[in-house]
Coordinates of C-alpha atoms in Angstrom, one line a residue:
X1 CA -128.9 -101.0 -7.4
X2 CA -131.6 -102.6 -5.4
X3 CA -132.8 -100.7 -2.4
X4 CA -131.5 -102.0 0.9
X5 CA -134.0 -103.8 3.1
X6 CA -135.3 -101.7 6.0
X7 CA -135.7 -103.6 9.2
X8 CA -139.2 -103.3 10.5
X9 CA -139.9 -103.5 14.2
X10 CA -143.6 -103.5 15.2
X11 CA -144.6 -102.8 18.7
X12 CA -148.2 -103.5 19.7
X13 CA -149.4 -101.8 22.8
X14 CA -148.9 -98.3 24.2
X15 CA -148.5 -99.1 27.9
X16 CA -145.5 -99.2 30.1
X17 CA -143.8 -102.0 28.2
X18 CA -144.6 -100.8 24.7
X19 CA -143.3 -97.3 25.4
X20 CA -140.2 -98.6 27.1
X21 CA -139.1 -100.7 24.1
X22 CA -140.0 -97.9 21.7
X23 CA -138.0 -95.2 23.5
X24 CA -135.0 -97.5 24.0
X25 CA -135.0 -98.6 20.4
X26 CA -135.2 -94.9 19.2
X27 CA -132.2 -94.0 21.3
X28 CA -130.1 -96.6 19.5
X29 CA -130.5 -94.6 16.2
X30 CA -129.9 -97.7 14.0
X31 CA -129.7 -96.8 10.3
X32 CA -132.2 -98.6 8.1
X33 CA -134.6 -99.5 10.9
X34 CA -138.2 -98.4 11.1
X35 CA -140.0 -98.6 14.4
X36 CA -143.8 -98.5 14.5
X37 CA -145.9 -98.4 17.7
X38 CA -149.6 -99.3 17.4
X39 CA -152.1 -98.5 20.2
X40 CA -155.8 -98.4 20.3
X41 CA -155.7 -95.3 22.4
X42 CA -154.1 -91.9 21.6
X43 CA -152.9 -91.6 25.2
X44 CA -150.8 -93.6 27.7
X45 CA -152.6 -94.4 30.9
X46 CA -150.6 -94.2 34.0
X47 CA -152.4 -97.0 35.8
X48 CA -150.4 -96.6 39.0
X49 CA -152.4 -93.5 39.9
X50 CA -155.9 -94.4 38.6
X51 CA -157.2 -94.7 42.1
X52 CA -156.5 -91.0 42.6
X53 CA -158.8 -90.2 39.6
X54 CA -161.7 -92.1 41.3
X55 CA -161.2 -89.9 44.4
X56 CA -161.2 -86.5 42.9
X57 CA -157.8 -85.9 41.5
X58 CA -157.1 -84.6 38.0
X59 CA -157.2 -87.2 35.2
X60 CA -154.3 -85.3 33.5
X61 CA -151.8 -87.1 35.7
X62 CA -152.8 -90.4 34.3
X63 CA -153.6 -89.5 30.7
X64 CA -150.5 -88.6 28.7
X65 CA -150.7 -88.3 24.9
X66 CA -148.4 -90.9 23.3
X67 CA -147.5 -88.3 20.6
X68 CA -145.9 -86.2 23.4
X69 CA -143.9 -89.2 24.8
X70 CA -142.6 -90.1 21.3
X71 CA -142.1 -86.5 20.2
X72 CA -138.7 -85.9 18.5
X73 CA -138.0 -89.6 18.1
X74 CA -138.1 -91.7 14.9
X75 CA -140.9 -93.9 16.2
X76 CA -143.9 -93.9 13.9
X77 CA -147.1 -93.9 16.1
X78 CA -150.3 -95.4 14.6
X79 CA -153.7 -95.2 16.3
X80 CA -155.2 -98.6 15.4
X81 CA -156.4 -101.8 17.0
X82 CA -154.7 -105.0 16.0
X83 CA -157.3 -107.7 15.3
X84 CA -155.2 -110.3 13.6
X85 CA -151.6 -111.3 14.0
X86 CA -149.5 -113.9 12.2
X87 CA -146.1 -114.5 13.8
X88 CA -144.9 -117.0 11.1
X89 CA -145.8 -114.9 8.0
X90 CA -144.8 -111.7 9.9
X91 CA -147.8 -109.5 9.4
X92 CA -150.6 -108.0 11.5
X93 CA -153.9 -106.4 10.5
X94 CA -155.7 -103.6 12.2
X95 CA -159.4 -102.8 12.6
X96 CA -158.8 -100.0 10.2
X97 CA -158.1 -102.6 7.5
X98 CA -154.5 -101.6 7.3
X99 CA -151.8 -104.4 7.0
X100 CA -148.5 -104.1 8.9
X101 CA -145.5 -106.2 8.0
X102 CA -142.5 -106.7 10.2
X103 CA -139.2 -108.5 10.8
X104 CA -139.5 -108.3 14.6
X105 CA -142.6 -107.7 16.7
X106 CA -143.1 -106.9 20.4
X107 CA -146.5 -107.7 21.9
X108 CA -147.2 -105.6 24.9
X109 CA -151.0 -105.7 25.1
X110 CA -151.5 -105.8 28.8
X111 CA -154.4 -107.5 30.5
X112 CA -158.2 -107.3 30.6
X113 CA -160.7 -107.8 33.3
X114 CA -161.9 -111.3 34.0
X115 CA -165.2 -111.8 35.8
X116 CA -164.8 -115.6 36.3
X117 CA -168.3 -116.2 34.9
X118 CA -169.9 -114.9 38.1
X119 CA -173.6 -114.1 37.3
X120 CA -174.4 -110.4 37.2
X121 CA -170.8 -109.2 38.0
X122 CA -169.9 -107.7 34.6
X123 CA -173.2 -106.0 34.3
X124 CA -173.5 -104.4 37.7
X125 CA -170.0 -104.0 39.0
X126 CA -167.5 -101.1 38.5
X127 CA -163.9 -101.4 37.5
X128 CA -161.1 -98.9 37.3
X129 CA -158.6 -100.4 34.8
X130 CA -158.9 -97.4 32.5
X131 CA -159.5 -93.6 32.8
X132 CA -163.1 -94.0 31.5
X133 CA -163.9 -96.7 34.1
X134 CA -162.3 -94.5 36.9
X135 CA -164.4 -91.5 35.8
X136 CA -167.5 -93.6 35.6
X137 CA -167.0 -94.9 39.1
X138 CA -166.3 -91.3 40.4
X139 CA -169.5 -90.1 38.9
X140 CA -171.5 -93.0 40.4
X141 CA -170.1 -92.1 43.9
X142 CA -171.2 -88.5 43.6
X143 CA -174.7 -89.6 42.4
X144 CA -175.0 -92.0 45.3
X145 CA -174.3 -89.3 47.9
X146 CA -176.6 -86.8 46.1
X147 CA -179.4 -89.4 46.1
X148 CA -179.2 -89.5 49.9
X149 CA -180.2 -85.8 50.2
X150 CA -183.9 -85.0 50.8
X151 CA -186.9 -86.7 52.2
X152 CA -187.4 -89.2 49.4
X153 CA -184.5 -91.5 50.5
X154 CA -185.4 -93.8 53.2
X155 CA -182.9 -94.8 55.9
X156 CA -182.6 -98.3 54.4
X157 CA -182.0 -96.8 50.9
X158 CA -179.3 -94.5 52.3
X159 CA -177.5 -97.4 53.9
X160 CA -177.6 -99.3 50.6
X161 CA -176.4 -96.3 48.6
X162 CA -173.5 -95.6 51.0
X163 CA -172.3 -99.2 51.3
X164 CA -169.1 -99.4 49.1
X165 CA -167.8 -102.9 48.5
X166 CA -164.4 -103.7 46.9
X167 CA -163.8 -107.3 45.8
X168 CA -160.2 -108.2 45.6
X169 CA -157.6 -107.2 48.2
X170 CA -154.5 -107.1 46.0
X171 CA -152.6 -103.8 45.7
X172 CA -155.3 -102.1 43.6
X173 CA -158.1 -103.0 46.0
X174 CA -156.1 -102.0 49.1
X175 CA -155.1 -98.7 47.6
X176 CA -158.6 -97.8 46.5
X177 CA -160.2 -98.9 49.8
X178 CA -157.8 -96.7 51.8
X179 CA -158.4 -93.7 49.6
X180 CA -162.2 -94.2 49.6
X181 CA -162.2 -94.3 53.4
X182 CA -161.1 -90.7 53.3
X183 CA -162.8 -89.5 50.2
X184 CA -166.3 -90.9 51.2
X185 CA -166.2 -88.8 54.3
X186 CA -165.4 -85.7 52.3
X187 CA -168.3 -86.4 50.0
X188 CA -170.6 -86.9 53.1
X189 CA -169.5 -83.4 54.4
X190 CA -170.1 -81.8 51.0
X191 CA -173.5 -83.3 50.6
X192 CA -174.5 -82.9 54.2
X193 CA -174.9 -86.7 54.7
X194 CA -174.4 -88.4 58.0
X195 CA -170.9 -90.0 57.7
X196 CA -172.0 -92.8 60.1
X197 CA -174.1 -94.2 57.3
X198 CA -171.0 -95.0 55.3
X199 CA -169.8 -98.6 55.2
X200 CA -166.6 -99.6 53.3
X201 CA -166.0 -103.3 52.9
X202 CA -163.0 -105.0 51.4
X203 CA -163.5 -108.7 50.4
X204 CA -160.8 -111.2 49.6
X205 CA -161.1 -114.9 48.7
X206 CA -157.7 -115.7 50.2
X207 CA -157.0 -116.0 53.9
X208 CA -155.5 -112.5 54.1
X209 CA -155.3 -109.3 52.1
X210 CA -152.3 -108.7 49.9
X211 CA -151.9 -112.5 49.6
X212 CA -148.8 -112.2 47.3
X213 CA -146.9 -110.3 50.0
X214 CA -145.3 -111.6 53.2
X215 CA -147.8 -112.1 56.1
X216 CA -146.1 -109.2 58.0
X217 CA -146.8 -106.8 55.2
X218 CA -150.4 -108.0 55.0
X219 CA -150.7 -107.4 58.8
X220 CA -149.5 -103.8 58.5
X221 CA -151.9 -103.0 55.7
X222 CA -154.7 -104.7 57.6
X223 CA -154.1 -102.5 60.7
X224 CA -154.0 -99.3 58.6
X225 CA -157.2 -100.1 56.8
X226 CA -159.1 -100.9 60.0
X227 CA -157.8 -97.7 61.5
X228 CA -159.4 -95.9 58.6
X229 CA -162.7 -97.7 59.2
X230 CA -162.6 -100.3 56.4
X231 CA -164.2 -103.7 57.2
X232 CA -162.1 -106.6 55.9
X233 CA -163.6 -110.0 55.0
X234 CA -161.2 -112.8 54.0
X235 CA -161.9 -116.3 52.9
X236 CA -165.0 -114.9 51.1
X237 CA -165.8 -115.8 47.5
X238 CA -168.3 -113.7 45.5
X239 CA -171.0 -116.0 44.1
X240 CA -173.5 -113.6 42.5
X241 CA -174.3 -109.9 42.0
X242 CA -177.7 -108.3 41.6
X243 CA -178.9 -104.8 41.2
X244 CA -178.8 -103.9 45.0
X245 CA -177.3 -107.0 46.5
X246 CA -174.2 -109.3 46.3
X247 CA -174.1 -112.9 47.4
X248 CA -170.9 -114.2 49.1
X249 CA -170.3 -117.6 50.4
X250 CA -172.5 -117.8 53.5
X251 CA -173.6 -114.2 53.5
X252 CA -175.3 -111.4 51.5
X253 CA -174.8 -107.6 51.4
X254 CA -177.1 -104.8 50.3
X255 CA -175.2 -102.4 48.1
X256 CA -175.3 -100.5 44.8
X257 CA -171.5 -100.1 44.6
X258 CA -169.4 -103.1 43.9
X259 CA -165.9 -102.4 42.7
X260 CA -164.2 -105.4 41.1
X261 CA -160.4 -105.5 41.4
X262 CA -160.0 -109.3 41.7
X263 CA -159.7 -110.8 38.2
X264 CA -157.4 -110.2 35.2
X265 CA -156.7 -112.2 32.1
X266 CA -154.4 -111.9 29.2
X267 CA -155.7 -109.9 26.2
X268 CA -157.9 -112.1 24.0
X269 CA -155.7 -111.4 20.9
X270 CA -153.0 -113.7 22.4
X271 CA -155.4 -116.7 22.3
X272 CA -156.0 -116.0 18.6
X273 CA -152.3 -116.1 17.5
X274 CA -151.3 -119.4 15.9
X275 CA -148.1 -120.9 17.4
X276 CA -148.3 -119.4 20.9
X277 CA -148.1 -121.7 23.9
X278 CA -149.5 -120.9 27.3
X279 CA -148.8 -121.8 30.9
X280 CA -151.5 -122.9 33.4
X281 CA -152.3 -119.3 34.2
X282 CA -152.9 -118.4 30.6
X283 CA -149.7 -116.5 30.1
X284 CA -147.5 -116.9 27.0
X285 CA -144.5 -119.2 27.4
X286 CA -141.3 -117.4 26.5
X287 CA -137.6 -118.1 26.1
X288 CA -134.8 -116.6 28.2
X289 CA -134.7 -113.7 25.6
X290 CA -138.5 -113.1 26.0
X291 CA -139.3 -114.5 22.6
X292 CA -142.4 -116.6 22.2
X293 CA -141.5 -120.3 22.1
X294 CA -141.7 -121.6 18.5
X295 CA -142.1 -118.1 17.1
X296 CA -138.6 -116.5 16.6
X297 CA -138.6 -112.7 16.4
X298 CA -141.9 -112.4 18.3
X299 CA -141.3 -111.0 21.8
X300 CA -144.0 -110.9 24.5
X301 CA -143.6 -108.6 27.5
X302 CA -145.7 -107.3 30.3
X303 CA -148.7 -108.9 31.9
X304 CA -149.0 -111.7 29.3
X305 CA -145.4 -113.0 29.6
X306 CA -144.9 -116.1 31.8
X307 CA -142.2 -114.6 33.9
X308 CA -141.7 -113.7 37.5
X309 CA -143.1 -110.4 38.8
X310 CA -145.6 -110.2 36.0
X311 CA -148.4 -107.6 36.1
X312 CA -146.2 -104.8 37.4
X313 CA -145.2 -101.6 35.6
X314 CA -141.6 -102.0 36.7
X315 CA -141.4 -105.5 35.2
X316 CA -142.9 -104.3 31.9
X317 CA -140.5 -101.4 31.7
X318 CA -137.5 -103.7 32.4
X319 CA -138.6 -106.2 29.8
X320 CA -139.1 -103.5 27.2
X321 CA -135.6 -102.2 27.7
X322 CA -134.2 -105.7 27.6
X323 CA -135.8 -106.4 24.3
X324 CA -134.5 -103.2 22.8
X325 CA -131.0 -104.2 24.0
X326 CA -131.4 -107.7 22.7
X327 CA -132.4 -106.5 19.2
X328 CA -129.3 -104.2 19.1
X329 CA -127.1 -107.1 20.0
X330 CA -128.5 -109.2 17.2
X331 CA -127.8 -106.5 14.7
X332 CA -124.3 -105.7 15.9
X333 CA -123.3 -109.3 16.4
X334 CA -122.8 -109.0 20.1
X335 CA -123.4 -112.0 22.3
X336 CA -127.1 -112.1 23.5
X337 CA -127.8 -112.0 27.2
X338 CA -130.5 -113.8 29.0
X339 CA -133.2 -111.7 30.7
X340 CA -132.9 -111.7 34.5
X341 CA -136.1 -110.7 36.3
X342 CA -135.6 -107.9 38.8
X343 CA -137.4 -107.9 42.1
X344 CA -139.5 -104.8 42.1
X345 CA -139.9 -102.3 44.9
X346 CA -143.4 -101.5 46.2
X347 CA -145.1 -98.3 47.5
X348 CA -148.7 -98.8 48.4
X349 CA -150.6 -95.7 49.3
X350 CA -153.3 -96.6 51.9
X351 CA -155.4 -93.5 52.6
X352 CA -154.4 -89.9 53.0
X353 CA -150.7 -89.1 52.8
X354 CA -149.7 -92.6 54.1
X355 CA -148.0 -95.4 52.2
X356 CA -146.3 -98.7 52.8
X357 CA -143.0 -98.7 50.9
X358 CA -140.8 -101.8 50.4
X359 CA -137.3 -101.4 49.0
X360 CA -135.4 -104.7 49.3
X361 CA -135.0 -105.4 53.0
X362 CA -136.1 -101.8 53.9
X363 CA -139.6 -100.9 55.0
X364 CA -141.1 -97.4 55.3
X365 CA -144.5 -96.5 56.4
X366 CA -146.5 -93.3 56.9
X367 CA -145.7 -89.9 55.4
X368 CA -142.2 -91.0 54.3
X369 CA -143.6 -94.0 52.5
X370 CA -146.0 -91.7 50.7
X371 CA -143.3 -89.3 49.6
X372 CA -141.2 -92.2 48.3
X373 CA -144.2 -93.3 46.2
X374 CA -144.7 -89.8 44.8
X375 CA -141.0 -89.5 44.0
X376 CA -141.3 -92.8 42.1
X377 CA -144.2 -91.3 40.1
X378 CA -142.1 -88.2 39.3
X379 CA -139.1 -90.3 38.3
X380 CA -141.2 -92.2 35.8
X381 CA -142.7 -89.0 34.3
X382 CA -139.1 -87.7 33.9
X383 CA -138.1 -90.9 32.1
X384 CA -140.7 -90.5 29.4
X385 CA -141.3 -86.7 29.1
X386 CA -139.3 -83.5 28.9
X387 CA -138.7 -81.9 32.3
X388 CA -141.4 -79.2 32.1
X389 CA -144.1 -81.6 30.9
X390 CA -143.1 -84.3 33.4
X391 CA -143.4 -81.7 36.2
X392 CA -146.8 -80.6 34.9
X393 CA -148.1 -84.2 34.8
X394 CA -146.8 -84.7 38.4
X395 CA -148.4 -81.5 39.7
X396 CA -151.7 -82.5 38.1
X397 CA -151.8 -85.4 40.6
X398 CA -152.3 -82.9 43.4
X399 CA -155.1 -81.0 41.8
X400 CA -158.7 -81.6 42.8
X401 CA -161.1 -81.7 39.9
X402 CA -164.8 -82.2 40.7
X403 CA -167.6 -82.2 38.2
X404 CA -170.2 -82.4 40.9
X405 CA -171.6 -78.9 41.3
X406 CA -172.0 -79.3 45.1
X407 CA -168.5 -80.6 45.7
X408 CA -166.9 -78.0 43.3
X409 CA -168.1 -75.2 45.5
X410 CA -165.8 -76.3 48.3

């Protein structure tokens, strides 16, 4: 008797969306189905808290082994990087040389940094879209403060070293600016540097910060940042970056620390897949079932999907769970349902234990907003990990971990 065909589901990407669809599919326990998740990292990065790694908190909160998330499930996890994908012939190839065939595939590759071809920006700026980038930026901050100690640093050099510039005032830029306003003064105390030399600038090309939010929300965030001592420049476009200077439209700034949070683009692999179509923003055009147009059985979720509320963890999670439910409906003969985008809630920490939380028509600021954000973090950890490990990951977010020998003495 011929062996029954096993349905192969391939998931590419180990972020919020990829893990959501993998866990939801595993819970269905469909006989004859094989689920494979491929990621180029052995760990899941909880990007929502990366700003905390930059400012001294433990990286263990944002670095969770994928093997722990998928432990006990029937999902086969493979550490590899997909370099070629054919949605018509239904196979993918990894950098390892391994070939993966599938009946259905879910592409959840996330986004990459875009530098908009601005001269010098990629070479001289810092990002924090990954744990490695966050730790690199953190080390640079400590080195900058350490370089201000002693007679060798001139006053002009100190001002340049302690001038921190963030370009891009979306949620990531606002969160980091607020956190750095507090953290930089802690570093100044530890290194015995005059805190009055610190300058923190937030630059945005749009007329206001948080341009995707309502003007009233932008106004609240603006007041909070200014109360923390952050300078805000709007309607300013970065033109060029050099070693110790950036050039904006109509002005220049002396600095050795430029943090780029303004530009993202879809993963380059999408552009190399035959048959995909894209919207004007470079996102993949999808159907009401999140399938790529003209490529049946190929689902695109997360940052690259041309869908409302893209670029947010909540959206990627909702889309991953929808795809798992849709595949189950196809197998069981149930009527497919269309994906309905859910308006996300927001909780933006802006320095210290203060956050701006938006939940539908409700608005919370201050310590209550901050606790709502931390509860959202805990809720997510509980959704992907056993209770004890989820609690450990959450608690790690409160730990200070400094590699700088001066700061670690405090």
